[in-house]
C-alpha positions as MATLAB code, in Angstrom:
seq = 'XXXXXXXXXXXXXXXXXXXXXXXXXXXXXXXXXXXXXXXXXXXXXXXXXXXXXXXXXXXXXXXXXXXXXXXXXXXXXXXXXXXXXXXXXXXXXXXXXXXXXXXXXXXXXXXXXXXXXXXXXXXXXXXXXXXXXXXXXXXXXXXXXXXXXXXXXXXXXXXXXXXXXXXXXXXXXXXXXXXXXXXXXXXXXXXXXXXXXXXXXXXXXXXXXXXXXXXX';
ca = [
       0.208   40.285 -110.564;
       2.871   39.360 -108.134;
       0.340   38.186 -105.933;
      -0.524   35.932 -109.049;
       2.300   34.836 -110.221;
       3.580   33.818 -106.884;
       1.184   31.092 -106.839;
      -1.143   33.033 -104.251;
       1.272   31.987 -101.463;
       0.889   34.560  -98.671;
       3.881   36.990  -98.790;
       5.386   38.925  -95.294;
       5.404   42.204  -96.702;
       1.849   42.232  -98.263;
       0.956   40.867  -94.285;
      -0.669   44.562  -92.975;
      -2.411   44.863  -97.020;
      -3.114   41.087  -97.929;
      -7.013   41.462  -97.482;
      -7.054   44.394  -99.869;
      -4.243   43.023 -102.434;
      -5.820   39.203 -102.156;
      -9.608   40.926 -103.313;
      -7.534   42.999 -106.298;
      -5.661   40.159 -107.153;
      -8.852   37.833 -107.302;
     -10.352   40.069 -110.027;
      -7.548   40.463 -112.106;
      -6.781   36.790 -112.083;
     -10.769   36.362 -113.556;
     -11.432   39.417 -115.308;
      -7.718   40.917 -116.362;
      -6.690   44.396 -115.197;
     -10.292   45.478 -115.787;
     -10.694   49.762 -114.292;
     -14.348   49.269 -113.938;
     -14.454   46.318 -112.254;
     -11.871   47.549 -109.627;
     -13.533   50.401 -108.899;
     -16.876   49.275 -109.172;
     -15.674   47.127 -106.556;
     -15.028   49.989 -104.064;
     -17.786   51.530 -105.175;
     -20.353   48.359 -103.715;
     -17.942   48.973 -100.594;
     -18.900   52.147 -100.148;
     -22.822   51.933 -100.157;
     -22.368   48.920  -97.991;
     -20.929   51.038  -95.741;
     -23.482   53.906  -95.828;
     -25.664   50.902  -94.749;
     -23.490   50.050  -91.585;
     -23.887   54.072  -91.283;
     -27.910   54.556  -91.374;
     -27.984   51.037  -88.793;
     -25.572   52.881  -86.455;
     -27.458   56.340  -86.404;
     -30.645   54.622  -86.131;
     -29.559   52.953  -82.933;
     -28.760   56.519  -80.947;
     -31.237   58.660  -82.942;
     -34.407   58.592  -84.733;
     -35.470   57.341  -88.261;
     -34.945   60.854  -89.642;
     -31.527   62.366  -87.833;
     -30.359   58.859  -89.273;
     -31.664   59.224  -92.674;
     -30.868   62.903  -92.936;
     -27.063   61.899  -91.214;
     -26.984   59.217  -93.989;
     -27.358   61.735  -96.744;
     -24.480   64.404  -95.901;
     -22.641   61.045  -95.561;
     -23.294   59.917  -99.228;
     -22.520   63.598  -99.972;
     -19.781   64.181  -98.378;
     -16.596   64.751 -100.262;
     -14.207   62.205  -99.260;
     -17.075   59.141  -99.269;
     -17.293   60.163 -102.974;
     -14.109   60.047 -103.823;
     -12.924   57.339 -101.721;
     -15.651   55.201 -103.310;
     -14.050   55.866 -107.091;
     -10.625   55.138 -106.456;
      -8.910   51.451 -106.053;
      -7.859   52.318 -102.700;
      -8.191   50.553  -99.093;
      -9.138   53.565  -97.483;
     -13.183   52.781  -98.398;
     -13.055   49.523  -96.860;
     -11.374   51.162  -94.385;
     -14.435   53.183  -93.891;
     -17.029   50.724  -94.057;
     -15.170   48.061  -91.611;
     -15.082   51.075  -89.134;
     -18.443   51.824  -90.169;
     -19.453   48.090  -88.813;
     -17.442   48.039  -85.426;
     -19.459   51.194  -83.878;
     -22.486   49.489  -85.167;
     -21.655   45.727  -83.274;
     -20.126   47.678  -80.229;
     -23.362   49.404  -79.747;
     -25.624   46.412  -80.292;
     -23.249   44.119  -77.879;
     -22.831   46.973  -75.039;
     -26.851   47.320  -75.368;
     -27.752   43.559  -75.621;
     -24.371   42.442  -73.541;
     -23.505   39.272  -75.426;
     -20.522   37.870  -75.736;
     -20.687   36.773  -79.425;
     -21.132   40.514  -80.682;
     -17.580   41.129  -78.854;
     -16.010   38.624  -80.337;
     -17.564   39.590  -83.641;
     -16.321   43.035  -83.182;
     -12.715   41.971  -82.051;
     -12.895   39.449  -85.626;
     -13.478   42.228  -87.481;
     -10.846   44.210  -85.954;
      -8.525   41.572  -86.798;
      -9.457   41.628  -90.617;
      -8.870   45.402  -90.665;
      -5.196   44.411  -89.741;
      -5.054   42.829  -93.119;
      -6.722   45.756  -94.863;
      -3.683   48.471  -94.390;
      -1.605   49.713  -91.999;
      -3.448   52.738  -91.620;
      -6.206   50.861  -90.339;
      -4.060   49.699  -87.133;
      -2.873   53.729  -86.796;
      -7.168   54.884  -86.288;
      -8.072   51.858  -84.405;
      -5.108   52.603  -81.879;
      -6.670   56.551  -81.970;
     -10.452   54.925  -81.167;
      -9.618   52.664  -78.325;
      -7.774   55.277  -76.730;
     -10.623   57.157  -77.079;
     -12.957   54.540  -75.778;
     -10.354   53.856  -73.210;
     -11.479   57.341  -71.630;
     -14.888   56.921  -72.323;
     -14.879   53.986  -70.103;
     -12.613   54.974  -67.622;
     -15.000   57.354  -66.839;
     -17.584   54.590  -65.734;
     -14.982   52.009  -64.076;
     -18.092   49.753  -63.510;
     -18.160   48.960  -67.249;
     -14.675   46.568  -66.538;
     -16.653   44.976  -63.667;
     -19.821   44.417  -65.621;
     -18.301   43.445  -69.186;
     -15.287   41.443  -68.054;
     -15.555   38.380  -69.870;
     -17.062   40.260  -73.126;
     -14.554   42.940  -72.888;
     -11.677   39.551  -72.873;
     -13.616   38.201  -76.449;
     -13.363   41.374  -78.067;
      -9.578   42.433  -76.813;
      -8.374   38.941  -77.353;
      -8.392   38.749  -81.324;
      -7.130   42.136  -81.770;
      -3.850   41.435  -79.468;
      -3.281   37.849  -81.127;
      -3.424   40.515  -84.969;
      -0.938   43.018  -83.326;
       1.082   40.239  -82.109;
       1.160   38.511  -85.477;
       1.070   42.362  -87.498;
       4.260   43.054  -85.483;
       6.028   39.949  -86.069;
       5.176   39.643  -89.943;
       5.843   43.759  -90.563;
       8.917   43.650  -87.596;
      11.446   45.195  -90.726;
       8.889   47.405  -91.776;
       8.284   49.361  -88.286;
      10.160   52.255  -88.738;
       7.161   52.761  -92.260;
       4.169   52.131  -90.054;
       5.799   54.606  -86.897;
       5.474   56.953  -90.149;
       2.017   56.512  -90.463;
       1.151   58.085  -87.269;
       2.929   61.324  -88.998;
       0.582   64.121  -89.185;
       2.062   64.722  -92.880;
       0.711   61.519  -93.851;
      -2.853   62.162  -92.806;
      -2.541   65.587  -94.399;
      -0.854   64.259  -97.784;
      -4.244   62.528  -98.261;
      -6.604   64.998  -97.412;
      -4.465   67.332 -100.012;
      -4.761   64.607 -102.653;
      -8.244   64.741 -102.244;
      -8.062   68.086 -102.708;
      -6.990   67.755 -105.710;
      -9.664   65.272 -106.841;
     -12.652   67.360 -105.953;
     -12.228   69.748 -109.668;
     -11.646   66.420 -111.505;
     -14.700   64.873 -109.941;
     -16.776   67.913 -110.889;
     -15.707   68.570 -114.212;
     -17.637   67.380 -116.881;
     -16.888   64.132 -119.177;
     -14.560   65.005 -121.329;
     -12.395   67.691 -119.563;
     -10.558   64.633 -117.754;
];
């Protein structure tokens, strides 16, 4: 509603959320402050990201480890509830979901445009939530060993590895500039309490999503 009523002008401290917000706001500004709609929204999110899922299993495994893979993830716990409630944390997900599958297809097929694509999307997750930035930071690190482990991979994928790293330094730059009097709440983020506060609150989800209609 503030979003709204603001005359959709782009506001500083919405900056590390305004992909999110903007997609709330656009329903509620067409269909009201309508539940179902919201989280039907997530919901479409969700399977789109099971997708992204079965694509990037089927590129290091078989047809059935993927398939199989696909189903504990449409089971699993936190997909459910993650896909019910009108939080980032399912696009979250599913954006994730997308970069493993474009960094395998572009390390495989070595073209520069997957990179790029990857690094674009990268850059949209920036405007998705801050917790976004605190996992991607965890997974290059990560990568950053992988790699370092085959030095031959900065030789080989120079100008591929400059696409992908150049969007996603040009959204930190501009994250840490917009968010610059908010740093001291996204250092937080990388609190272990944080993480764990989630994890509890789905914890606390799991009986209501069992329970039968009407014991709500």
């Amino acid at each position: 509603r503030q979003i709204i009523q603001n005359n959709w002008l782009p506001d500083p401290h919405w900056f590390a959320q305004s992909l999110f917000s903007y997609n709330i706001a656009a329903i509620i500004a067409n269909l009201g402050v309508n539940a179902i709609a919201l989280r039907l929204l997530t919901t479409v999110i969700g399977i789109i990201g099971l997708i992204f899922f079965l694509l990037f299993t089927r590129n290091w495994f078989n047809k059935q480890v993927a398939l199989i893979a696909t189903l504990l993830m449409a089971t699993n716990t936190t997909m459910i509830i993650a896909s019910q409630i009108i939080n980032p944390i399912i696009l979250i997900i599913t954006l994730q979901l997308l970069i493993l599958y474009l960094i395998t297809l572009a390390f495989r097929e070595k073209k520069v445009w997957l990179f790029l694509s990857t690094g674009l999307f990268s850059l949209f997750g920036m405007l998705i939530s801050p917790l976004f930035v605190v996992t991607g930071i965890l997974i290059f690190f990560v990568s950053l060993i992988m790699i370092s482990k085959n030095k031959k991979v900065f030789s080989l994928y120079k100008f591929e590895l400059f696409a992908l790293i150049l969007p996603i330094f040009i959204g930190l730059c501009a994250l840490l500039y917009y968010e610059r009097f908010q740093f001291s709440y996204l250092v937080g983020l990388m609190n272990p309490g944080t993480i764990a506060g989630f994890y509890l609150n789905i914890g606390k989800n799991i009986p209501i999503s069992l329970s039968r209609p009407g014991q709500h």
